[in-house]
mmCIF file of C-alpha atoms in Angstrom:
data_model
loop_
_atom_site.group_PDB
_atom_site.id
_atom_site.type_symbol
_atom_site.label_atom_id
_atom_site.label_comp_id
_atom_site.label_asym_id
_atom_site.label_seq_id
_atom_site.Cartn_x
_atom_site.Cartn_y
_atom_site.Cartn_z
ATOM 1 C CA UNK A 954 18.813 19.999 -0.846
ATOM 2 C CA UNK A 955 18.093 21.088 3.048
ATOM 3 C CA UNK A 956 17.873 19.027 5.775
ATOM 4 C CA UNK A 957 13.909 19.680 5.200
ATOM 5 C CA UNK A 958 13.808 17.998 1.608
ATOM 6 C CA UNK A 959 16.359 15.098 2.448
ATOM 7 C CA UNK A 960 14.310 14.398 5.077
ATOM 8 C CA UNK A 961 10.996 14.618 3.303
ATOM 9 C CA UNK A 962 12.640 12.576 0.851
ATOM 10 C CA UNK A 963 13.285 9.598 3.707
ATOM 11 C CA UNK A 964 9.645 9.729 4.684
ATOM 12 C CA UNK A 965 8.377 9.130 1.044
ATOM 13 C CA UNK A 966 10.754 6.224 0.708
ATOM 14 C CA UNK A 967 8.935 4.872 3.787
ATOM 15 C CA UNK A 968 5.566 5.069 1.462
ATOM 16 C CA UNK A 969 6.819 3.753 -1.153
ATOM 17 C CA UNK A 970 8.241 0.486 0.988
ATOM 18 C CA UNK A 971 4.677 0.202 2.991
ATOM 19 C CA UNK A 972 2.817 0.667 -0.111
ATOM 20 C CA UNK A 973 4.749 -1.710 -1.903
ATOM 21 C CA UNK A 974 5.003 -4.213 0.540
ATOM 22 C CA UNK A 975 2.037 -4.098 2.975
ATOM 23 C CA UNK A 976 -0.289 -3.087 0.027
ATOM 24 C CA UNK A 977 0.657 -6.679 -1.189
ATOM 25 C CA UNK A 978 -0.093 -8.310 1.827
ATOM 26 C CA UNK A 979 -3.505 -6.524 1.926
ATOM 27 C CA UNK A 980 -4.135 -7.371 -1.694
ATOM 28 C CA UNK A 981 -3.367 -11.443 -0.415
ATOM 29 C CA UNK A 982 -5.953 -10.484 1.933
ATOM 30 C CA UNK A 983 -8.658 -9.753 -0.736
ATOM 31 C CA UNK A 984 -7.994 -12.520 -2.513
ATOM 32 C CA UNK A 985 -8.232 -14.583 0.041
ATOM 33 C CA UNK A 986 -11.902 -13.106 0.511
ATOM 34 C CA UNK A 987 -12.925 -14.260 -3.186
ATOM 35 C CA UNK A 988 -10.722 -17.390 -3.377
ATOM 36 C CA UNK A 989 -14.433 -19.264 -2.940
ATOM 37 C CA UNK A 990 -15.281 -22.239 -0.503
ATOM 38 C CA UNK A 991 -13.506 -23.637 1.977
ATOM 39 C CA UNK A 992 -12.424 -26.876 0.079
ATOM 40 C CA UNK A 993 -11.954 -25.725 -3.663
ATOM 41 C CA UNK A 994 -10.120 -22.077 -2.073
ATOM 42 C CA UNK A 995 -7.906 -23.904 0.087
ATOM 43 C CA UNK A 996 -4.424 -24.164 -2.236
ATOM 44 C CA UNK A 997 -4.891 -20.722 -2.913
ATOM 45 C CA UNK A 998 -5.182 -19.579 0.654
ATOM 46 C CA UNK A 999 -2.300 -21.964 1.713
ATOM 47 C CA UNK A 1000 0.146 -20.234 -0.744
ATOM 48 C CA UNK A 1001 -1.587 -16.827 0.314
ATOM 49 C CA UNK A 1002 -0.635 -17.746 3.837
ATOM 50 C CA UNK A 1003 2.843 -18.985 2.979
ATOM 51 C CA UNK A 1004 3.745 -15.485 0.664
ATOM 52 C CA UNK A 1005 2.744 -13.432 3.563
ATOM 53 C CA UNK A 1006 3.290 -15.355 7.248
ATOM 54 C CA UNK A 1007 7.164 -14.787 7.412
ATOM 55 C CA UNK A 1008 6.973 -10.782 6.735
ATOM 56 C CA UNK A 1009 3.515 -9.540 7.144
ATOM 57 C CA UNK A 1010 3.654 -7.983 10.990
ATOM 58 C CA UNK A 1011 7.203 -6.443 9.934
ATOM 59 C CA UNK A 1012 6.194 -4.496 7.011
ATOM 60 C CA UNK A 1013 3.679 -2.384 9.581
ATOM 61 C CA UNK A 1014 7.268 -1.211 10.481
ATOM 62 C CA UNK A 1015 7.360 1.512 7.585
ATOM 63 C CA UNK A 1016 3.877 2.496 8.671
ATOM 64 C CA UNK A 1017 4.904 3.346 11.959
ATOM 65 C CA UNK A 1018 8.503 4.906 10.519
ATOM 66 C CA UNK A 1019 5.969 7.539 8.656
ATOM 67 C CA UNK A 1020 3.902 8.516 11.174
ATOM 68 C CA UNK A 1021 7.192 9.416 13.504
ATOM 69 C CA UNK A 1022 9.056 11.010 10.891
ATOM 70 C CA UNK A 1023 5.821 13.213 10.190
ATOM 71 C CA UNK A 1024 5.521 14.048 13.379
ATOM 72 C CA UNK A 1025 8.802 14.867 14.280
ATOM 73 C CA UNK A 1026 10.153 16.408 11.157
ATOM 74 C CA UNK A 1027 6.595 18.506 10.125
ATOM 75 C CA UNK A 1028 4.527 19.057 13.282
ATOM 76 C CA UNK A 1029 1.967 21.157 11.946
ATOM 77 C CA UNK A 1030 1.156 18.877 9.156
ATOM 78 C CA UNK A 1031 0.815 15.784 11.230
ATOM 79 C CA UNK A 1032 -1.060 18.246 13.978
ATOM 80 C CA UNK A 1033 -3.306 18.766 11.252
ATOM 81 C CA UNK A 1034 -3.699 15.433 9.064
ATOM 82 C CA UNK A 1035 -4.572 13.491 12.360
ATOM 83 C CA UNK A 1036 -7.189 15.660 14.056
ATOM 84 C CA UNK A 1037 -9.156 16.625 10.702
ATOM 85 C CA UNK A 1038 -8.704 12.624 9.247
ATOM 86 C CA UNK A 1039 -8.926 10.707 12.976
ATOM 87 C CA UNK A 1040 -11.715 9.186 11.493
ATOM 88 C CA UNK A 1041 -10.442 7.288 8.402
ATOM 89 C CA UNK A 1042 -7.131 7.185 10.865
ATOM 90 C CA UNK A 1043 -9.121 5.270 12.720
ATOM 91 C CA UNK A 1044 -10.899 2.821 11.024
ATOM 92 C CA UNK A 1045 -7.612 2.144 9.361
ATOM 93 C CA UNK A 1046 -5.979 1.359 12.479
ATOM 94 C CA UNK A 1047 -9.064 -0.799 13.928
ATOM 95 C CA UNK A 1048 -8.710 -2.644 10.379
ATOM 96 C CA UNK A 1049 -5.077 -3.864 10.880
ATOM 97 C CA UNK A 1050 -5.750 -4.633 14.092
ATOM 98 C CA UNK A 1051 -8.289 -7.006 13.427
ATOM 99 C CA UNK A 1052 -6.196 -8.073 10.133
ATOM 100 C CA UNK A 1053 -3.268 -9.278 11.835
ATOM 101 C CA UNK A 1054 -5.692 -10.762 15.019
ATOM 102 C CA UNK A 1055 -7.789 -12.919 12.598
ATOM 103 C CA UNK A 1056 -4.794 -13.844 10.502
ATOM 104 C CA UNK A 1057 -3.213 -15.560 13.636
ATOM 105 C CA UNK A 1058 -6.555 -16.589 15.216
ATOM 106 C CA UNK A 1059 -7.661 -18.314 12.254
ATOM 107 C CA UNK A 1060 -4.322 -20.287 11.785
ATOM 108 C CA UNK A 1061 -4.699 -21.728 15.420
ATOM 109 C CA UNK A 1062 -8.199 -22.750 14.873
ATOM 110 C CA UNK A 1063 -9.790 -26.262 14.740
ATOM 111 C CA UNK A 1064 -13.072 -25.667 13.605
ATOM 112 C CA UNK A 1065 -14.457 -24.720 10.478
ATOM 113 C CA UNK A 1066 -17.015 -22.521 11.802
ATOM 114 C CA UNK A 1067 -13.981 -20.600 13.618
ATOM 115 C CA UNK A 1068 -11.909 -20.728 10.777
ATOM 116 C CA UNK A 1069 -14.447 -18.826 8.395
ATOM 117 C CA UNK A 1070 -15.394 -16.281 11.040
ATOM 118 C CA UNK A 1071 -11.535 -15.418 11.344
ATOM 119 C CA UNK A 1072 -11.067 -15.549 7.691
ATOM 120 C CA UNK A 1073 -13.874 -13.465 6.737
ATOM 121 C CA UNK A 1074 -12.542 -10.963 9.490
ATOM 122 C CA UNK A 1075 -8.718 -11.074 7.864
ATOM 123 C CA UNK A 1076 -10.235 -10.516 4.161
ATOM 124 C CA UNK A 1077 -12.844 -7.517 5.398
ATOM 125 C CA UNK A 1078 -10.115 -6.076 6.845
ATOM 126 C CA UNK A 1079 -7.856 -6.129 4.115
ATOM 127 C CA UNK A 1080 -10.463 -4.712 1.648
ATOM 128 C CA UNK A 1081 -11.230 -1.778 4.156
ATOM 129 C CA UNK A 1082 -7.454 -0.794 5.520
ATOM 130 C CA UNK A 1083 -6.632 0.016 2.502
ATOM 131 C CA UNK A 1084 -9.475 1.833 1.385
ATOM 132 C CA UNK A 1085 -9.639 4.107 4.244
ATOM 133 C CA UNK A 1086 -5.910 4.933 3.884
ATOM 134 C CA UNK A 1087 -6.553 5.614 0.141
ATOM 135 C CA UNK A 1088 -9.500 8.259 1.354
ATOM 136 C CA UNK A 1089 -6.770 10.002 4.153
ATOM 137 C CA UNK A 1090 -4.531 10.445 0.677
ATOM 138 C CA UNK A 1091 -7.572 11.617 -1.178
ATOM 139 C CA UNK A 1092 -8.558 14.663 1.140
ATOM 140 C CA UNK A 1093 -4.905 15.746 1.508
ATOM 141 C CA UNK A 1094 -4.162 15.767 -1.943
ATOM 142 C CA UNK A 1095 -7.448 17.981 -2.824
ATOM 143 C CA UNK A 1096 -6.902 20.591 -0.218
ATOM 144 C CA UNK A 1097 -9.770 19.605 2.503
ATOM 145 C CA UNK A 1098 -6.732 19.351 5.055
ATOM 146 C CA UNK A 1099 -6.079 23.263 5.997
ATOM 147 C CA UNK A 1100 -3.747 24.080 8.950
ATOM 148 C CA UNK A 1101 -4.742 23.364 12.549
ATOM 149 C CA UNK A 1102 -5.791 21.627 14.913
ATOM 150 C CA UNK A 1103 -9.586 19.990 13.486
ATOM 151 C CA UNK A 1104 -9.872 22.711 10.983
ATOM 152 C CA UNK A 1105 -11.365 20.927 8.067
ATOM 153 C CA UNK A 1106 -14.287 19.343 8.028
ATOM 154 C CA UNK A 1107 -14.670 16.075 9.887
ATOM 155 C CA UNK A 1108 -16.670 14.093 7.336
ATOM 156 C CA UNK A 1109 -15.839 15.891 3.615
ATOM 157 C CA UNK A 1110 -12.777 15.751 4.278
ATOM 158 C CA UNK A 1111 -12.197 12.156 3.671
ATOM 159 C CA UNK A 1112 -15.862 11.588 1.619
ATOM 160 C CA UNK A 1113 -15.603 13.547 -1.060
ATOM 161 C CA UNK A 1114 -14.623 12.111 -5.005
ATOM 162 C CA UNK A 1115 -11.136 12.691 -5.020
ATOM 163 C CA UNK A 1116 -10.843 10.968 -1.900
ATOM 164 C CA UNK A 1117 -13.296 7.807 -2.977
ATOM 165 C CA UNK A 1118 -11.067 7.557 -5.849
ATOM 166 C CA UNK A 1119 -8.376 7.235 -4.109
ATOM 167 C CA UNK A 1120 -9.675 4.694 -1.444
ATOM 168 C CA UNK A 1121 -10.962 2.123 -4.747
ATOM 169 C CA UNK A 1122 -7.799 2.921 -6.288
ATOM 170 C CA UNK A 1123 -6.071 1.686 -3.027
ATOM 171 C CA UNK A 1124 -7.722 -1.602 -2.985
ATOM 172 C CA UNK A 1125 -7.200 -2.110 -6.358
ATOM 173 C CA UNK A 1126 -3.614 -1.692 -6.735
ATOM 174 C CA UNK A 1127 -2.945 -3.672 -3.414
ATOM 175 C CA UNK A 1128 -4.916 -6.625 -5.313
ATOM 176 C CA UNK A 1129 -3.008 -6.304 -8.510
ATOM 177 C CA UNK A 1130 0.381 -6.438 -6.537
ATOM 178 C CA UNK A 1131 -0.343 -9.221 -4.317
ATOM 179 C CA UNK A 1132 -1.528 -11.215 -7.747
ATOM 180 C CA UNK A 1133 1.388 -10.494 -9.359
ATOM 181 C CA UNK A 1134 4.006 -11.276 -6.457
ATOM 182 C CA UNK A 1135 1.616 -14.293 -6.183
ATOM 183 C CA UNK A 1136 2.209 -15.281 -10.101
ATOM 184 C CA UNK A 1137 5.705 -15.960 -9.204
ATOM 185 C CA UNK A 1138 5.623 -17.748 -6.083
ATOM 186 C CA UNK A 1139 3.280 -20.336 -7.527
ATOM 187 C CA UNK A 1140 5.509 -20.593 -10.588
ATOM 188 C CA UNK A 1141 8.530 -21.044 -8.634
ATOM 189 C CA UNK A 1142 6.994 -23.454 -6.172
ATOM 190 C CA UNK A 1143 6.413 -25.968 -8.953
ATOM 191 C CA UNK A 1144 2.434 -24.771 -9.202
ATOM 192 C CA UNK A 1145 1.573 -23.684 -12.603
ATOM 193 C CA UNK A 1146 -2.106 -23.996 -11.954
ATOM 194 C CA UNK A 1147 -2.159 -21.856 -8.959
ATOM 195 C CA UNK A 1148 0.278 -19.516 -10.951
ATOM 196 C CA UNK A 1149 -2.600 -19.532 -13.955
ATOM 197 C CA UNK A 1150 -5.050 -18.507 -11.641
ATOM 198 C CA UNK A 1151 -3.031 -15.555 -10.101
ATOM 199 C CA UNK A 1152 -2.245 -14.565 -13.769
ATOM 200 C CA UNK A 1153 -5.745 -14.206 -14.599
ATOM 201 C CA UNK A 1154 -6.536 -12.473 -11.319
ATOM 202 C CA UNK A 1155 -3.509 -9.745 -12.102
ATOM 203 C CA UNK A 1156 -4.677 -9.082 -15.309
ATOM 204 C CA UNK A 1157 -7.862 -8.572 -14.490
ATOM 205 C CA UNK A 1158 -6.865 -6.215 -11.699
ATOM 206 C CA UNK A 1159 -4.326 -4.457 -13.793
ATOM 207 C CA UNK A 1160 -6.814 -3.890 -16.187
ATOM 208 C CA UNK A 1161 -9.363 -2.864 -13.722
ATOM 209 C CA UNK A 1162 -6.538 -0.133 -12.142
ATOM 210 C CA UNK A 1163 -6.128 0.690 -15.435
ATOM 211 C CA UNK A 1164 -9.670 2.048 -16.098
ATOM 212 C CA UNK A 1165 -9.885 3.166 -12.808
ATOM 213 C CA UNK A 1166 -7.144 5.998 -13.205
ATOM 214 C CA UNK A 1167 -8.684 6.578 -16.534
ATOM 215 C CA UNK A 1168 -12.067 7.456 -15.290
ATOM 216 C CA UNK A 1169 -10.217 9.343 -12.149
ATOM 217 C CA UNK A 1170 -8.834 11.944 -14.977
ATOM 218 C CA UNK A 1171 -12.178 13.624 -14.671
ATOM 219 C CA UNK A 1172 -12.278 13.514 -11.220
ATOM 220 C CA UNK A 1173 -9.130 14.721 -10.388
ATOM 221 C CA UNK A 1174 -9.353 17.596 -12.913
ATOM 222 C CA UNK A 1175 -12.965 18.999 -11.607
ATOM 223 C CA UNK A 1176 -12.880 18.136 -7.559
ATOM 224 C CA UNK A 1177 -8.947 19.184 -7.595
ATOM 225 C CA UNK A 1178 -7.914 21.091 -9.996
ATOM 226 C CA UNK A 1179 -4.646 22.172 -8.304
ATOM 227 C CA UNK A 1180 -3.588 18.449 -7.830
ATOM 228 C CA UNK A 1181 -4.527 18.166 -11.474
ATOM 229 C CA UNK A 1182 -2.633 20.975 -13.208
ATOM 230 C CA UNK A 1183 0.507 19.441 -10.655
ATOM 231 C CA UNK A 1184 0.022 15.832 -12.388
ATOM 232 C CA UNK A 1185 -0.402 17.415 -16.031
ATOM 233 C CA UNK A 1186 2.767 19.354 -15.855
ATOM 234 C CA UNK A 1187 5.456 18.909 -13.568
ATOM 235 C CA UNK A 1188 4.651 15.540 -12.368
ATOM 236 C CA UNK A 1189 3.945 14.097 -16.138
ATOM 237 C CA UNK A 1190 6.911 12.136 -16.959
ATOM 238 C CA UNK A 1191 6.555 10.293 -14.133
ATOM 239 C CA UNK A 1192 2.862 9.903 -15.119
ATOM 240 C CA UNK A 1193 3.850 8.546 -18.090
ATOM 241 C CA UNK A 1194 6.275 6.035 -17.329
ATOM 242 C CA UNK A 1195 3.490 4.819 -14.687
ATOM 243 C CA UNK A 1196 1.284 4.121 -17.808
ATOM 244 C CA UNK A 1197 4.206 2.973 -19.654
ATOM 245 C CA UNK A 1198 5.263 0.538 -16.755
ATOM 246 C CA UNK A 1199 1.758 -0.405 -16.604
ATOM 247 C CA UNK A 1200 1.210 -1.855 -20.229
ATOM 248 C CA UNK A 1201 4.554 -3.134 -20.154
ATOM 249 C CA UNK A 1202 3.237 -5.168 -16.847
ATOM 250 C CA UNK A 1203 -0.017 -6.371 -18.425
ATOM 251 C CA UNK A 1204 2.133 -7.548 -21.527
ATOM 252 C CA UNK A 1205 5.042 -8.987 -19.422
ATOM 253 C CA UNK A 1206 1.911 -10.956 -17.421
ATOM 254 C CA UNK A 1207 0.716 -12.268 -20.871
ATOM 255 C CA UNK A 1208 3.477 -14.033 -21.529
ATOM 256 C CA UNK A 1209 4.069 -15.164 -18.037
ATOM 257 C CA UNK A 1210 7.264 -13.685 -17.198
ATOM 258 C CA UNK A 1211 6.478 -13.438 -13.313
ATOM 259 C CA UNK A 1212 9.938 -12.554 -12.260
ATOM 260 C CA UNK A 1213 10.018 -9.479 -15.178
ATOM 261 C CA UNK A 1214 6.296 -8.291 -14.441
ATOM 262 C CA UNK A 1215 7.199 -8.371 -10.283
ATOM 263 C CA UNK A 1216 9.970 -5.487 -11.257
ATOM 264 C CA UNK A 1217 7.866 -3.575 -13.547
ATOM 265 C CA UNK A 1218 4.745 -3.446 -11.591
ATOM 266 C CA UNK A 1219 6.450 -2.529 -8.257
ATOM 267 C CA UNK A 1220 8.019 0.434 -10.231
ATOM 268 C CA UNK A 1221 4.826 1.686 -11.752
ATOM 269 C CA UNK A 1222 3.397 1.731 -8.507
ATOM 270 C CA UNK A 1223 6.264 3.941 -7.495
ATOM 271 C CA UNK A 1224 6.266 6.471 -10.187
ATOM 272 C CA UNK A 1225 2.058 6.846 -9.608
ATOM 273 C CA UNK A 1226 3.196 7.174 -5.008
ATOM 274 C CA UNK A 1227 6.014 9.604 -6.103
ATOM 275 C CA UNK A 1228 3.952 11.351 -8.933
ATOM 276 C CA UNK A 1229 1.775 12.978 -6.099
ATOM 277 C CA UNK A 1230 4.389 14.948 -3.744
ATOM 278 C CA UNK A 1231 6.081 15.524 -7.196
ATOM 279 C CA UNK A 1232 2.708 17.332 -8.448
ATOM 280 C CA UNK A 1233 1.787 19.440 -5.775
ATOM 281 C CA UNK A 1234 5.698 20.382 -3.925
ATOM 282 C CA UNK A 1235 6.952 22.603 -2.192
ATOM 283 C CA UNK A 1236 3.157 22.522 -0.817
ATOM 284 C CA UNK A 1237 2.293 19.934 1.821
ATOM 285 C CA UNK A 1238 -0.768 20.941 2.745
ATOM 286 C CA UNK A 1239 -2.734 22.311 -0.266
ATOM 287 C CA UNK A 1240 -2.910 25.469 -1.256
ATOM 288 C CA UNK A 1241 -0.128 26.708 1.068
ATOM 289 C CA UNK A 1242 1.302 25.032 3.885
ATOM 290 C CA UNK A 1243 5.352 24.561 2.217
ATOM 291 C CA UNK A 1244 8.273 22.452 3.262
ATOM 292 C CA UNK A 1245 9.790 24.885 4.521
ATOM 293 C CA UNK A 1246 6.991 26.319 6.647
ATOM 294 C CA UNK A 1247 5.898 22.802 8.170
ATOM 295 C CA UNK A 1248 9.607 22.007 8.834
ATOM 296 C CA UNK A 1249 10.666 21.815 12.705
ATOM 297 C CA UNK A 1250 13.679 23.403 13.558
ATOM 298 C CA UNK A 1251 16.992 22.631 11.444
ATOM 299 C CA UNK A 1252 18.758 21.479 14.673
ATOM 300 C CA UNK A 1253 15.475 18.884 15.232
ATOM 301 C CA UNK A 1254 16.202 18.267 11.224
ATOM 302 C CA UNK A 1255 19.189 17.253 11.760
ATOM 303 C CA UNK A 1256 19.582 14.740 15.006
ATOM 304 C CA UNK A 1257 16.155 13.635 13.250
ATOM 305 C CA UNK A 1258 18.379 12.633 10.172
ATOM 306 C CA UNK A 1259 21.615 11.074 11.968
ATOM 307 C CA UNK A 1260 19.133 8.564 14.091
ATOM 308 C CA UNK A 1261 17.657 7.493 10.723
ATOM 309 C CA UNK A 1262 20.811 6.890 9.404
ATOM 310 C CA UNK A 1263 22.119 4.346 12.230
ATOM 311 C CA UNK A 1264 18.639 2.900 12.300
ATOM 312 C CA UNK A 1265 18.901 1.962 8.792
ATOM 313 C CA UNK A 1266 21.969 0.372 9.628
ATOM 314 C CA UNK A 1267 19.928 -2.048 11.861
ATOM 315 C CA UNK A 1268 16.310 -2.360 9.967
ATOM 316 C CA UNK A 1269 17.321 -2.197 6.331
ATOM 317 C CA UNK A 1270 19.673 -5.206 6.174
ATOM 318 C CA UNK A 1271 17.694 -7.017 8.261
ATOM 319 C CA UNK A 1272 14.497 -6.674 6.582
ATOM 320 C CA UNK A 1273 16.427 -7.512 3.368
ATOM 321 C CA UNK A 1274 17.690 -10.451 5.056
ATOM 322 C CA UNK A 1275 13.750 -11.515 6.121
ATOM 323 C CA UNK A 1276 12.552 -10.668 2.340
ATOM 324 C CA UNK A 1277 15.578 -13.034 0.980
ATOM 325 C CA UNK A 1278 14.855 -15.928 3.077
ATOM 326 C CA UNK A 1279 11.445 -15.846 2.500
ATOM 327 C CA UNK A 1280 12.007 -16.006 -0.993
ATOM 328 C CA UNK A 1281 14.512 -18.923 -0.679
ATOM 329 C CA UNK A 1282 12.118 -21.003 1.416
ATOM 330 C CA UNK A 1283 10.211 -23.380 -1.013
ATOM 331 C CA UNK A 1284 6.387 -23.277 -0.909
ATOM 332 C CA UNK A 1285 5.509 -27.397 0.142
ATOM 333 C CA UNK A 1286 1.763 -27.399 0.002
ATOM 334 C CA UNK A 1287 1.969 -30.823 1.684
ATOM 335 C CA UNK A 1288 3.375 -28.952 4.922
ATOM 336 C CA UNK A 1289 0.254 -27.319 4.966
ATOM 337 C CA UNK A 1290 -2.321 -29.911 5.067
#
């Protein structure tokens, strides 16, 4: 591999870790927005709160780790993805914005009128981040991205069906993660109510996923056929162990093994994130913008890869230090009366 891959390698970690992480803490988000009134939703926002408080602002971090890396490593296709998508871009950014304002707003409010305002801003938010980041993935991945500065159209490019797919499918595997992380820390903080409820929330998002990507075959195979033919052939083992992962998750959440079905479901979401570069490489920019085209220069490459390497030194163990103490800190709802 060239300094070009490795790097492009790196950057698709990043994904994976923002997707993984941050989708969950948007999925707590939409929970939050159908966790009902104030009152009888209350537990279930308190351990919502509690799952994502410690770590939520951090895992932006990976976001922002992306968008450099793009920029510095591939300067056409960032040149390109930003002034053709600024609008989705946009919105995204605006979204988690108000996310993280209302999240903290509504925390230091006294009254209820406040408080639902806030919260009805933090769940919007994380119902529409995530969808508008899912539409940005959508018009790259069909080809309405071409080369240039504001090239491609500024509306079809992100609404079109491949990229509405992708914005639903966004939302609903941020809700089925943050469900399933949530089915274990109610079960370990002594709650197997809450941890009931979560259950039935992941299965019914799992399931809902599930019929999602089925109905997105046709999509995918008449509004981008080149992503399609990718997915059907080079990418398909790791399409199938993403459906393989996937029913062992839904079976795993049957019979409540939280811990088992947190593993499982994080790694089907990883083989569907890396299924897509996998499908459609060496082309980052549909139908011919390569790696190797995009790439900035191999001295650039390579200063670009020796800072990432010291500043994983720093981040990595650090954010594996934040995950691990947030796991080891017991959930008292009493704390949070």
């Amino acid at each position: 591999m060239d300094a070009a891959q490795i790097l492009l390698v790196v950057m698709w970690v990043g994904v994976t870790l923002y997707a993984l992480l941050a989708g969950a803490d948007f999925g707590g988000g939409i929970w939050d927005l159908v966790a009902g009134r104030s009152r009888a939703g209350m537990p279930q926002r308190r351990l919502i709160e509690h799952s994502i408080g410690p770590v939520w602002e951090a895992n932006h971090v990976w976001l922002i780790f992306v968008i450099v890396v793009l920029w510095t490593g591939y300067p056409p296709v960032f040149a390109a993805v930003m002034s053709t998508l600024y609008i989705p871009l946009t919105l995204a950014a605006l979204g988690i914005i108000a996310r993280g304002a209302a999240f903290v707003f509504r925390k230091a409010s006294t009254e209820l009128w406040q408080q639902r305002l806030f919260g009805a801003a933090f769940a919007t938010s994380s119902v529409l981040t995530p969808f508008f980041l899912g539409t940005v993935a959508g018009g790259i991945a069909s080809g309405r991205v071409p080369p240039g500065l504001a090239t491609g159209d500024l509306v079809t490019s992100w609404l079109n069906p491949t990229s509405l797919l992708g914005g639903v499918l966004a939302v609903g595997v941020c809700a089925y993660l943050a469900a399933v992380y949530l089915c274990d820390d109610a079960g370990r903080a002594g709650l197997p109510g809450l941890a009931e409820g979560f259950r039935r929330r992941a299965l019914f998002a799992g399931l809902g996923v599930g019929a999602v990507v089925l109905g997105g075959i046709a999509v995918v195979r008449w509004d981008a056929p080149r992503l399609f033919d990718g997915l059907a052939h080079r990418a398909l083992p790791l399409v199938v162990a993403a459906a393989v992962l996937g029913l062992l998750s839904l079976a795993l959440l049957w019979r409540r093994s939280y811990l088992s079905v947190r593993i499982t479901a994080a790694l089907a979401v990883t083989a569907v994130l890396w299924g897509w570069p996998l499908a459609q490489y060496p082309v980052m920019l549909p139908p011919g913008l390569t790696v190797e085209v995009a790439a900035a220069d191999p001295a650039v490459l390579g200063a670009t890869l020796v800072v990432l390497a010291v500043g994983a030194l720093l981040v990595v163990p650090s954010m594996t230090w934040l995950l691990l103490l947030q796991r080891r800190t017991p959930y008292d709802p009493g704390a949070h009366g």
